[in-house]
Coordinates of N, CA, C and O in Angstrom, one line a residue:
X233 N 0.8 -1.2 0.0 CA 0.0 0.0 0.0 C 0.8 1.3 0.0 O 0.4 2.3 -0.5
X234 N 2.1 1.3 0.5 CA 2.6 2.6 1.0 C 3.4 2.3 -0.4 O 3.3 3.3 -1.2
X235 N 3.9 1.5 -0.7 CA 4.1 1.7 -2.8 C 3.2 2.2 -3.4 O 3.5 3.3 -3.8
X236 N 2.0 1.8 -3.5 CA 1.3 2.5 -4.1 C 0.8 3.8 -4.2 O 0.5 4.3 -5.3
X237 N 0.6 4.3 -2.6 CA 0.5 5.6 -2.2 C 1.6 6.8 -3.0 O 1.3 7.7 -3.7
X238 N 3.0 6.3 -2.5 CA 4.0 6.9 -3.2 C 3.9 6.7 -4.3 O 4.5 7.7 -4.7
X239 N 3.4 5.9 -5.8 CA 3.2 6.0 -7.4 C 2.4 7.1 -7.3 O 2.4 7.8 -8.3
X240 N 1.6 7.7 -6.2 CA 0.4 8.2 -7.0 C 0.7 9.4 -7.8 O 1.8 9.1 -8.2
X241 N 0.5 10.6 -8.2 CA 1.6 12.0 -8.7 C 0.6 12.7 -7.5 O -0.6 12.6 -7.1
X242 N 1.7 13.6 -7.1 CA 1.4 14.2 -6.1 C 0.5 15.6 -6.5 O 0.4 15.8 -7.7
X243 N 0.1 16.2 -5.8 CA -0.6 17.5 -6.4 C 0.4 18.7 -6.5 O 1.1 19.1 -5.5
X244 N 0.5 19.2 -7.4 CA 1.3 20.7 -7.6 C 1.4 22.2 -6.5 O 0.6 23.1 -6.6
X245 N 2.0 22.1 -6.0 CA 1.7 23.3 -4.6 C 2.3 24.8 -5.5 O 2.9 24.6 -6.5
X246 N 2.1 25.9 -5.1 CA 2.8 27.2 -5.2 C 3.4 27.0 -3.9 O 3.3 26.0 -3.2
X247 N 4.0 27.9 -3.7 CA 5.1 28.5 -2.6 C 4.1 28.8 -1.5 O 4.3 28.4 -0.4
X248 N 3.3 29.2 -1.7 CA 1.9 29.7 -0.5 C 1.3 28.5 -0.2 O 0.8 28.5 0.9
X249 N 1.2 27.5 -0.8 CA 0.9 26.1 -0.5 C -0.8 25.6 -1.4 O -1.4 24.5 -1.6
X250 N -1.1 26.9 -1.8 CA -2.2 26.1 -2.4 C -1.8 25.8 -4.3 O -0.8 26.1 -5.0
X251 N -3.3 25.1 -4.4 CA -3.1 24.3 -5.6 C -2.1 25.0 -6.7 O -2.7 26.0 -7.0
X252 N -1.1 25.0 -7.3 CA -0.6 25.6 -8.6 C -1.7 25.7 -10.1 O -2.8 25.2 -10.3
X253 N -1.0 26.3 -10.8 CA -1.7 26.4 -12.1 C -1.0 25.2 -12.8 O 0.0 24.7 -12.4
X254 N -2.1 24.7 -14.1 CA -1.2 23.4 -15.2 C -0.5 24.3 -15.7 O 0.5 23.8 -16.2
X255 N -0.4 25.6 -16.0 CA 0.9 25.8 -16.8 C 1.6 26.5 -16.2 O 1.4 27.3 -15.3
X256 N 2.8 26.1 -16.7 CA 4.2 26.6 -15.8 C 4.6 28.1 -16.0 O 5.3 28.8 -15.2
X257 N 4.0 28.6 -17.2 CA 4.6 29.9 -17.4 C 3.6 31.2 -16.5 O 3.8 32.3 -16.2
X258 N 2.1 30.1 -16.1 CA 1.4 31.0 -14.7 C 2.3 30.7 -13.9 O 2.9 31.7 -13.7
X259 N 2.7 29.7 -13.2 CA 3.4 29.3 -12.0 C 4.4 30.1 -12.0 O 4.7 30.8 -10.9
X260 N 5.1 30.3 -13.1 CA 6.4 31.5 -12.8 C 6.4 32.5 -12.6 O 7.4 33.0 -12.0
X261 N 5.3 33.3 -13.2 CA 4.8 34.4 -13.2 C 4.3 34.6 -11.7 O 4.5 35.8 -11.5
X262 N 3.9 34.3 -11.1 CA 3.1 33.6 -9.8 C 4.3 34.3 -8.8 O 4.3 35.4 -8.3
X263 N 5.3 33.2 -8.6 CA 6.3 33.0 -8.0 C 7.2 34.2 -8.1 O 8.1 34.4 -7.3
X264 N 7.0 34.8 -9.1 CA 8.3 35.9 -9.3 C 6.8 37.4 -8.6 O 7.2 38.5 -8.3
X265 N 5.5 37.1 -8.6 CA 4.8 38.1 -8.0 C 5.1 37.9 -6.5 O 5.1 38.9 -5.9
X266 N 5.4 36.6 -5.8 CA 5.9 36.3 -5.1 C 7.2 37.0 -4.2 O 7.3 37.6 -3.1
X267 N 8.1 36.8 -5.2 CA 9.5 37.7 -4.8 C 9.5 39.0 -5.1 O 10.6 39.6 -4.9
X268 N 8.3 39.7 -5.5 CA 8.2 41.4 -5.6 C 7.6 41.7 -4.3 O 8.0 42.6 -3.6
X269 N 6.6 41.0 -4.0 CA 5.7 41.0 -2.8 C 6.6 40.8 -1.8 O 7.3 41.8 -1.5
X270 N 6.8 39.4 -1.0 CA 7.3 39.1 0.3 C 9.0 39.7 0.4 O 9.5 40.3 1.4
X271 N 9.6 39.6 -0.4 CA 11.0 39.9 -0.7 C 11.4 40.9 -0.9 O 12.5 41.0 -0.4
X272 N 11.0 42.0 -1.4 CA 11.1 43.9 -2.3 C 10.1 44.6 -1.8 O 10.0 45.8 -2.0
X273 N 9.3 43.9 -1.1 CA 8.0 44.9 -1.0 C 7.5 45.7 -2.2 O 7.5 46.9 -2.3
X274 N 7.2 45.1 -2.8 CA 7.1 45.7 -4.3 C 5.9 45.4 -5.0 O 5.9 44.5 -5.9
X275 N 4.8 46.2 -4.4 CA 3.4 45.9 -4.4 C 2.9 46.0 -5.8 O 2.3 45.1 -6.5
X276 N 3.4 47.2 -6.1 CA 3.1 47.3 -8.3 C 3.5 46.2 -9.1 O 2.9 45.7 -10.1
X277 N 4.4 45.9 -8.7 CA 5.5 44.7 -9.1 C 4.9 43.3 -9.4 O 5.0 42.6 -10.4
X278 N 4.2 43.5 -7.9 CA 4.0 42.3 -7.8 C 2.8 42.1 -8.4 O 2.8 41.1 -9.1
X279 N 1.5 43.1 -8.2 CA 0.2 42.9 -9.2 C 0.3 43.0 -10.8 O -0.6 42.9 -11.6
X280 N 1.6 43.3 -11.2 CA 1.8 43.1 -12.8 C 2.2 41.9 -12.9 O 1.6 41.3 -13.7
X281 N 3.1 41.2 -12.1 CA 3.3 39.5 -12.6 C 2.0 39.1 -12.4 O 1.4 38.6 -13.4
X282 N 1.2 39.1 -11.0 CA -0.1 38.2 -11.5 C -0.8 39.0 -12.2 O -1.9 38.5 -12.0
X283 N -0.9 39.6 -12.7 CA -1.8 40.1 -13.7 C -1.1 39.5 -15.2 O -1.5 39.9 -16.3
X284 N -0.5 38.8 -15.0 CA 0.7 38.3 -16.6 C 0.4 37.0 -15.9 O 0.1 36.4 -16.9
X285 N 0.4 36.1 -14.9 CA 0.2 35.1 -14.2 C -1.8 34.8 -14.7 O -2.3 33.7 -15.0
X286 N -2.3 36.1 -14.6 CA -3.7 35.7 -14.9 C -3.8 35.6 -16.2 O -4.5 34.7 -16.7
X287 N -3.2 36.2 -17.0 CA -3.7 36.3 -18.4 C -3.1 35.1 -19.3 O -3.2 34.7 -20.4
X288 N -2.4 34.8 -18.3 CA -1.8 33.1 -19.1 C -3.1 32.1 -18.6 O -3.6 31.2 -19.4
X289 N -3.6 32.1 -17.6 CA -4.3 31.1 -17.1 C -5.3 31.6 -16.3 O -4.7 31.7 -15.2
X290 N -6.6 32.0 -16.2 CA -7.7 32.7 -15.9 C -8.0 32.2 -14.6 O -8.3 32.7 -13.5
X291 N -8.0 31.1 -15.0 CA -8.8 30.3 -13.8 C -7.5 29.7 -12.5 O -7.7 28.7 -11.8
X292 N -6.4 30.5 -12.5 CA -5.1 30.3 -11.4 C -5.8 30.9 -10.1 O -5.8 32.1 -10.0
X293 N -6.3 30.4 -9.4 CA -7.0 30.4 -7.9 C -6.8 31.3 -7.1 O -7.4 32.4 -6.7
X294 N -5.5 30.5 -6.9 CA -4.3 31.8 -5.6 C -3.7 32.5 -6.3 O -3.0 33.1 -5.5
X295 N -3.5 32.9 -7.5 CA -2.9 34.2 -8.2 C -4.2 34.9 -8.3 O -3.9 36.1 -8.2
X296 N -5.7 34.6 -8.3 CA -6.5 35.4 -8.5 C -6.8 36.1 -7.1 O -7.4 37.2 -7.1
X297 N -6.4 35.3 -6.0 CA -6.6 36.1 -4.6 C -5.5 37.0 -4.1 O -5.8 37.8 -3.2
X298 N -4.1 36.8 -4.7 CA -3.4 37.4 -4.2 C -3.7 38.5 -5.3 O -2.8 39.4 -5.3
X299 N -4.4 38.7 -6.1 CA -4.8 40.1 -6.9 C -5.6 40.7 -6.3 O -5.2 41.8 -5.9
X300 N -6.9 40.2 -6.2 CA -7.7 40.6 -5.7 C -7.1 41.7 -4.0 O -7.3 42.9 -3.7
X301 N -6.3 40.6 -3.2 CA -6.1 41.6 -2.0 C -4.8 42.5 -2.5 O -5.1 43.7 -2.2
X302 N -3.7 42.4 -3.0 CA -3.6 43.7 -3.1 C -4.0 44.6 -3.4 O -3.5 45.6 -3.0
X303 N -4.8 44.5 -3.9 CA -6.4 46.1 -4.0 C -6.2 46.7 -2.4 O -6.0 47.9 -2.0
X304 N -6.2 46.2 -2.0 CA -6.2 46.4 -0.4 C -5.0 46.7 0.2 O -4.8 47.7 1.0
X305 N -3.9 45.8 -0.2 CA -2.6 46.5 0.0 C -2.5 47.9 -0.6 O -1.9 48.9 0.0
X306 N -2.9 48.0 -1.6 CA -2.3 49.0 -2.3 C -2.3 50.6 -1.8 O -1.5 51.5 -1.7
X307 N -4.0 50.3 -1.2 CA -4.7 51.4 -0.7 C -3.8 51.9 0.9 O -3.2 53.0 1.3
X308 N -4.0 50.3 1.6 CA -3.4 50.3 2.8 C -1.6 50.9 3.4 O -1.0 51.4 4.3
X309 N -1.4 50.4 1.8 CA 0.3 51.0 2.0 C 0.5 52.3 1.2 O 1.7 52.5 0.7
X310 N -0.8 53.2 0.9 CA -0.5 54.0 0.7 C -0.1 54.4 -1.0 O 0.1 55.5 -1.4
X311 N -0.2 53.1 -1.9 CA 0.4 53.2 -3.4 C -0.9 54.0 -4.0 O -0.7 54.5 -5.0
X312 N -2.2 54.2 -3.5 CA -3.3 54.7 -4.0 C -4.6 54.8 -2.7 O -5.0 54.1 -1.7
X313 N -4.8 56.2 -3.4 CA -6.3 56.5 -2.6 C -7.4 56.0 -2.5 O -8.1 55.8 -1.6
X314 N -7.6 55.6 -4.0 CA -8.7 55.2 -4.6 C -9.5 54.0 -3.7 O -9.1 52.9 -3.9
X315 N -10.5 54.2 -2.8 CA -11.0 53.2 -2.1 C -12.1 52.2 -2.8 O -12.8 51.4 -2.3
X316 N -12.0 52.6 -4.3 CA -13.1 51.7 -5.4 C -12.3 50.4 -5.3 O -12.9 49.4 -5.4
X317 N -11.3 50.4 -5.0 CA -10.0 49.0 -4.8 C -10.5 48.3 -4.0 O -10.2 47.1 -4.2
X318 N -11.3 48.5 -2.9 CA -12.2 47.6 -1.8 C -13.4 46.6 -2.5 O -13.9 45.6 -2.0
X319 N -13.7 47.2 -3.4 CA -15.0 46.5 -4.5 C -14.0 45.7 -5.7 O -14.4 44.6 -6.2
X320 N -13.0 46.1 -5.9 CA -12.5 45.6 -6.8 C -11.8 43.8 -6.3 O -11.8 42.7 -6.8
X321 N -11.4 44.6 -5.1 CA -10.8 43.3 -4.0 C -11.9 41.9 -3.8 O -11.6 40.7 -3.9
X322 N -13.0 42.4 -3.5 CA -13.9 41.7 -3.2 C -14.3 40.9 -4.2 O -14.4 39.7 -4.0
X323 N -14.6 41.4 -5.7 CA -15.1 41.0 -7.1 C -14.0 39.8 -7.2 O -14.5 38.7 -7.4
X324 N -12.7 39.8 -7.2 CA -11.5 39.1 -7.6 C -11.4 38.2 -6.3 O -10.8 37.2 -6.6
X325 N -11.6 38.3 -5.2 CA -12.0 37.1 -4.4 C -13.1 36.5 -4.5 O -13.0 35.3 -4.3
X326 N -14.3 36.9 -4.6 CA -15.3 36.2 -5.1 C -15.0 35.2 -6.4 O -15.7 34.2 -6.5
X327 N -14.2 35.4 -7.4 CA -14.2 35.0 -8.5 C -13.3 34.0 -8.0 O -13.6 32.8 -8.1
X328 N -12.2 34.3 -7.5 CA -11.3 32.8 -7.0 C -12.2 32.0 -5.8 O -12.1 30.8 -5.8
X329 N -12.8 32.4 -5.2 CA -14.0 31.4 -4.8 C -14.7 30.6 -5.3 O -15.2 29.6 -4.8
X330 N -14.8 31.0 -6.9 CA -16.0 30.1 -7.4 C -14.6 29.5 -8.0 O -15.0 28.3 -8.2
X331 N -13.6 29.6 -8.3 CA -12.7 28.6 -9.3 C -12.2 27.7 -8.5 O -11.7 26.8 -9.1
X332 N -12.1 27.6 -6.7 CA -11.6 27.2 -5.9 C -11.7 27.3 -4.8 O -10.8 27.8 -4.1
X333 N -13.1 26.9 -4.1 CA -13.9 27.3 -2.9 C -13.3 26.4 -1.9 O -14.0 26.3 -0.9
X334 N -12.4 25.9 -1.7 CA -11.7 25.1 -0.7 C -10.2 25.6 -0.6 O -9.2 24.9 -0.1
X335 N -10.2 26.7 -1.1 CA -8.7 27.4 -1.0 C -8.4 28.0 0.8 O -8.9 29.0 1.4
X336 N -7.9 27.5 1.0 CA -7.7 27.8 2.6 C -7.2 29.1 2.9 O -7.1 29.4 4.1
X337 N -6.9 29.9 2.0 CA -6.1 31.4 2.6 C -7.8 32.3 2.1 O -8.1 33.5 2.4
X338 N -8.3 31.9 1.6 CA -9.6 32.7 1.2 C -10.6 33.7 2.4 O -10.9 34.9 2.3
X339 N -11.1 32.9 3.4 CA -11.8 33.6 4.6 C -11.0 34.8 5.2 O -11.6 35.9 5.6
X340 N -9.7 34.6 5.2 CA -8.6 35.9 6.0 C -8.3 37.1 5.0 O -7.9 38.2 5.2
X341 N -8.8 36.5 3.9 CA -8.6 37.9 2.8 C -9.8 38.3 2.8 O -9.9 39.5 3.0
X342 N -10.7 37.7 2.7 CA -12.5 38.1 2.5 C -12.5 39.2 4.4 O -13.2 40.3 4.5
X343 N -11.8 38.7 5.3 CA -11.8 39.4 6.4 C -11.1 40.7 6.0 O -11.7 41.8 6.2
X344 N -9.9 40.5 5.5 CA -9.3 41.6 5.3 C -9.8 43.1 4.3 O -9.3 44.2 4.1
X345 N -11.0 42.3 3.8 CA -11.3 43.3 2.5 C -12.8 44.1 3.7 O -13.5 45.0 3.3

């Protein structure tokens, strides 16, 4: 059994731990929003790779939530006033909700917005 277990292919994680995208050139894109964000603090930075992370692969889950809350960062750290970013946040977590309603980082963003 524990052979078998180990044949099975494992599921694809991002760095954040939830599901990855099938294509790698979201995943990269992903990951390098990744290293603008936690690494450079580099909030612009980082919503242009997922936003190049989205447009390769629409339906990428956790690239669609970490879009979605930077809307909220952005406001929060001051990169913009614009408080329409709070509806915008919301719309783009709702939408990774319906692509992946078992995404575990989802309720603390939906809090956050």
């Amino acid at each position: 059994g524990v052979y078998l277990w180990q044949q099975q292919p494992k599921a694809k994680l991002t760095s954040t731990g939830a599901p990855a995208s099938a294509n790698r050139d979201a995943n990269e894109a992903f990951q390098l929003a990744m290293q603008f964000e936690r690494v450079q603090n580099d909030i612009p930075r980082a919503q242009q790779a997922l936003e190049r992370a989205l447009a390769i692969d629409p339906r990428f889950a956790e690239a669609r939530r970490y879009h979605g809350f930077n809307y909220i960062i952005q406001v929060v750290n001051g990169y913009s006033n614009d408080t329409s970013l709070a509806y915008k946040a919301e719309e783009e977590l709702q939408q990774a909700a319906r692509l992946d309603p078992n995404l575990i980082s989802l309720p603390s963003a939906f809090t956050a917005v």
